[in-house]
PDB file of C-alpha atoms in Angstrom:
ATOM      1  CA  MET A 730     -57.951  13.411 -19.395  1.00 77.00           C
ATOM      2  CA  PRO A 731     -58.007  14.197 -15.824  1.00 88.00           C
ATOM      3  CA  HIS A 732     -56.361  16.801 -14.080  1.00 91.00           C
ATOM      4  CA  SER A 733     -53.606  14.603 -12.131  1.00 93.00           C
ATOM      5  CA  LEU A 734     -53.062  11.315 -11.981  1.00 94.00           C
ATOM      6  CA  LEU A 735     -51.212   9.774  -8.246  1.00 95.00           C
ATOM      7  CA  GLU A 736     -49.485   6.804  -7.775  1.00 96.00           C
ATOM      8  CA  VAL A 737     -49.130   5.268  -4.471  1.00 96.00           C
ATOM      9  CA  GLU A 738     -46.268   3.731  -3.174  1.00 96.00           C
ATOM     10  CA  PHE A 739     -44.992   1.637   0.027  1.00 93.00           C
ATOM     11  CA  SER A 740     -42.057  -0.014  -0.872  1.00 90.00           C
ATOM     12  CA  THR A 741     -41.377  -0.286  -4.257  1.00 89.00           C
ATOM     13  CA  ASP A 742     -38.183   2.068  -5.791  1.00 89.00           C
ATOM     14  CA  PHE A 743     -40.506   4.750  -7.530  1.00 96.00           C
ATOM     15  CA  GLN A 744     -39.188   3.167 -10.844  1.00 94.00           C
ATOM     16  CA  ASN A 745     -42.396   1.522 -12.379  1.00 94.00           C
ATOM     17  CA  SER A 746     -44.275   4.607 -11.385  1.00 96.00           C
ATOM     18  CA  LEU A 747     -42.260   7.252 -12.930  1.00 97.00           C
ATOM     19  CA  HIS A 748     -41.952   4.642 -16.293  1.00 96.00           C
ATOM     20  CA  LYS A 749     -45.583   5.039 -16.511  1.00 96.00           C
ATOM     21  CA  PHE A 750     -45.859   8.914 -16.197  1.00 97.00           C
ATOM     22  CA  LEU A 751     -43.491   9.056 -18.910  1.00 96.00           C
ATOM     23  CA  ASP A 752     -45.504   6.577 -21.243  1.00 96.00           C
ATOM     24  CA  LEU A 753     -48.623   8.986 -20.542  1.00 95.00           C
ATOM     25  CA  GLN A 754     -46.395  12.384 -20.574  1.00 94.00           C
ATOM     26  CA  ASP A 755     -48.000  12.931 -23.997  1.00 93.00           C
ATOM     27  CA  TYR A 756     -50.699  14.203 -22.058  1.00 90.00           C
ATOM     28  CA  TYR A 757     -51.406  17.256 -20.135  1.00 87.00           C
ATOM     29  CA  ALA A 758     -51.705  15.628 -16.397  1.00 92.00           C
ATOM     30  CA  ASN A 759     -50.216  16.250 -13.425  1.00 95.00           C
ATOM     31  CA  PHE A 760     -48.186  13.226 -11.740  1.00 97.00           C
ATOM     32  CA  VAL A 761     -48.262  12.861  -8.184  1.00 97.00           C
ATOM     33  CA  ILE A 762     -46.317   9.802  -5.857  1.00 98.00           C
ATOM     34  CA  VAL A 763     -47.951   9.254  -2.885  1.00 97.00           C
ATOM     35  CA  ALA A 764     -45.064   7.442   0.005  1.00 97.00           C
ATOM     36  CA  ASP A 765     -44.470   7.856   3.184  1.00 97.00           C
ATOM     37  CA  GLU A 766     -42.563  10.788   4.051  1.00 97.00           C
ATOM     38  CA  THR A 767     -39.527   8.731   5.221  1.00 97.00           C
ATOM     39  CA  ARG A 768     -38.933   8.148   1.207  1.00 97.00           C
ATOM     40  CA  LYS A 769     -38.739  11.261  -0.186  1.00 97.00           C
ATOM     41  CA  ASP A 770     -34.941  11.163  -0.558  1.00 97.00           C
ATOM     42  CA  GLN A 771     -35.215   8.384  -2.411  1.00 96.00           C
ATOM     43  CA  PHE A 772     -37.765   9.414  -4.679  1.00 97.00           C
ATOM     44  CA  GLU A 773     -35.908  12.964  -5.525  1.00 97.00           C
ATOM     45  CA  LYS A 774     -32.895  10.895  -6.325  1.00 97.00           C
ATOM     46  CA  ARG A 775     -35.076   8.189  -8.815  1.00 96.00           C
ATOM     47  CA  LEU A 776     -36.513  11.512 -10.490  1.00 97.00           C
ATOM     48  CA  ASP A 777     -32.902  12.969 -10.964  1.00 97.00           C
ATOM     49  CA  GLN A 778     -32.357  10.115 -13.156  1.00 96.00           C
ATOM     50  CA  THR A 779     -31.693  11.326 -16.912  1.00 96.00           C
ATOM     51  CA  GLY A 780     -34.486   9.760 -18.338  1.00 96.00           C
ATOM     52  CA  PHE A 781     -36.733  10.981 -16.870  1.00 97.00           C
ATOM     53  CA  ALA A 782     -35.755  15.023 -17.579  1.00 97.00           C
ATOM     54  CA  PRO A 783     -39.107  14.532 -20.249  1.00 96.00           C
ATOM     55  CA  ILE A 784     -41.467  15.129 -16.904  1.00 96.00           C
ATOM     56  CA  ARG A 785     -39.153  16.195 -13.843  1.00 96.00           C
ATOM     57  CA  ASP A 786     -41.554  19.719 -13.840  1.00 95.00           C
ATOM     58  CA  ARG A 787     -44.960  17.714 -13.446  1.00 95.00           C
ATOM     59  CA  VAL A 788     -43.849  15.241 -11.046  1.00 97.00           C
ATOM     60  CA  ASP A 789     -44.537  16.048  -7.565  1.00 97.00           C
ATOM     61  CA  PHE A 790     -44.761  13.970  -4.137  1.00 98.00           C
ATOM     62  CA  LEU A 791     -47.302  14.206  -1.426  1.00 97.00           C
ATOM     63  CA  ASN A 792     -46.638  12.361   1.488  1.00 97.00           C
ATOM     64  CA  PHE A 793     -49.231   9.970   3.447  1.00 97.00           C
ATOM     65  CA  GLU A 794     -50.287  13.042   6.037  1.00 96.00           C
ATOM     66  CA  GLU A 795     -50.791  15.337   3.162  1.00 96.00           C
ATOM     67  CA  VAL A 796     -53.431  12.947   1.385  1.00 94.00           C
ATOM     68  CA  SER A 797     -54.869  12.313   4.605  1.00 93.00           C
ATOM     69  CA  THR A 798     -55.160  16.278   5.385  1.00 93.00           C
ATOM     70  CA  LEU A 799     -56.654  16.863   2.202  1.00 90.00           C
ATOM     71  CA  HIS A 800     -59.457  14.014   2.422  1.00 87.00           C
ATOM     72  CA  SER A 801     -60.695  15.118   5.585  1.00 88.00           C
ATOM     73  CA  ALA A 802     -60.403  18.504   4.151  1.00 87.00           C
ATOM     74  CA  THR A 803     -62.571  17.131   1.441  1.00 83.00           C
ATOM     75  CA  ASN A 804     -65.037  15.198   3.618  1.00 80.00           C
ATOM     76  CA  ASP A 805     -65.155  18.244   5.956  1.00 80.00           C
ATOM     77  CA  ALA A 806     -66.407  20.591   2.800  1.00 77.00           C
ATOM     78  CA  ASN A 807     -68.900  17.856   1.161  1.00 75.00           C
ATOM     79  CA  PRO A 808     -72.369  18.976   3.647  1.00 79.00           C
ATOM     80  CA  VAL A 809     -71.780  23.119   2.213  1.00 72.00           C
ATOM     81  CA  VAL A 810     -70.833  22.186  -1.266  1.00 68.00           C
ATOM     82  CA  GLN A 811     -73.822  19.949  -1.069  1.00 76.00           C
ATOM     83  CA  ARG A 812     -76.018  22.581  -0.014  1.00 75.00           C
ATOM     84  CA  ILE A 813     -74.810  25.072  -3.015  1.00 77.00           C
ATOM     85  CA  THR A 814     -74.695  23.024  -5.963  1.00 75.00           C
TER      86      THR A 814
END
C-alpha cells in the first residue's frame, strides 16, 4: 500500500474525494487533497462534517504551489540520489 494517496481537486466540493478516503480508511495510508489555496476554507468545512470524523486526522491539504515546490526539489535532488544509489 502506498504511504500517501492524493486527490487533485479543481472544481468539485471535495465530497467525492473524502468519500474515497473513507472507503480506504482501513488501509494505513495518509490522505492528501491538492487544490488551490483559495479553496482551503471550503476543504476544512467539508472535512469538519461528522461523517468524515474517522479520517479527519489523516487528511492533509496541500496547495498547488506546495506541490510545485516539492516537484522542483525532487528534480533538483535526483542527480545526487542517482550518484549515491
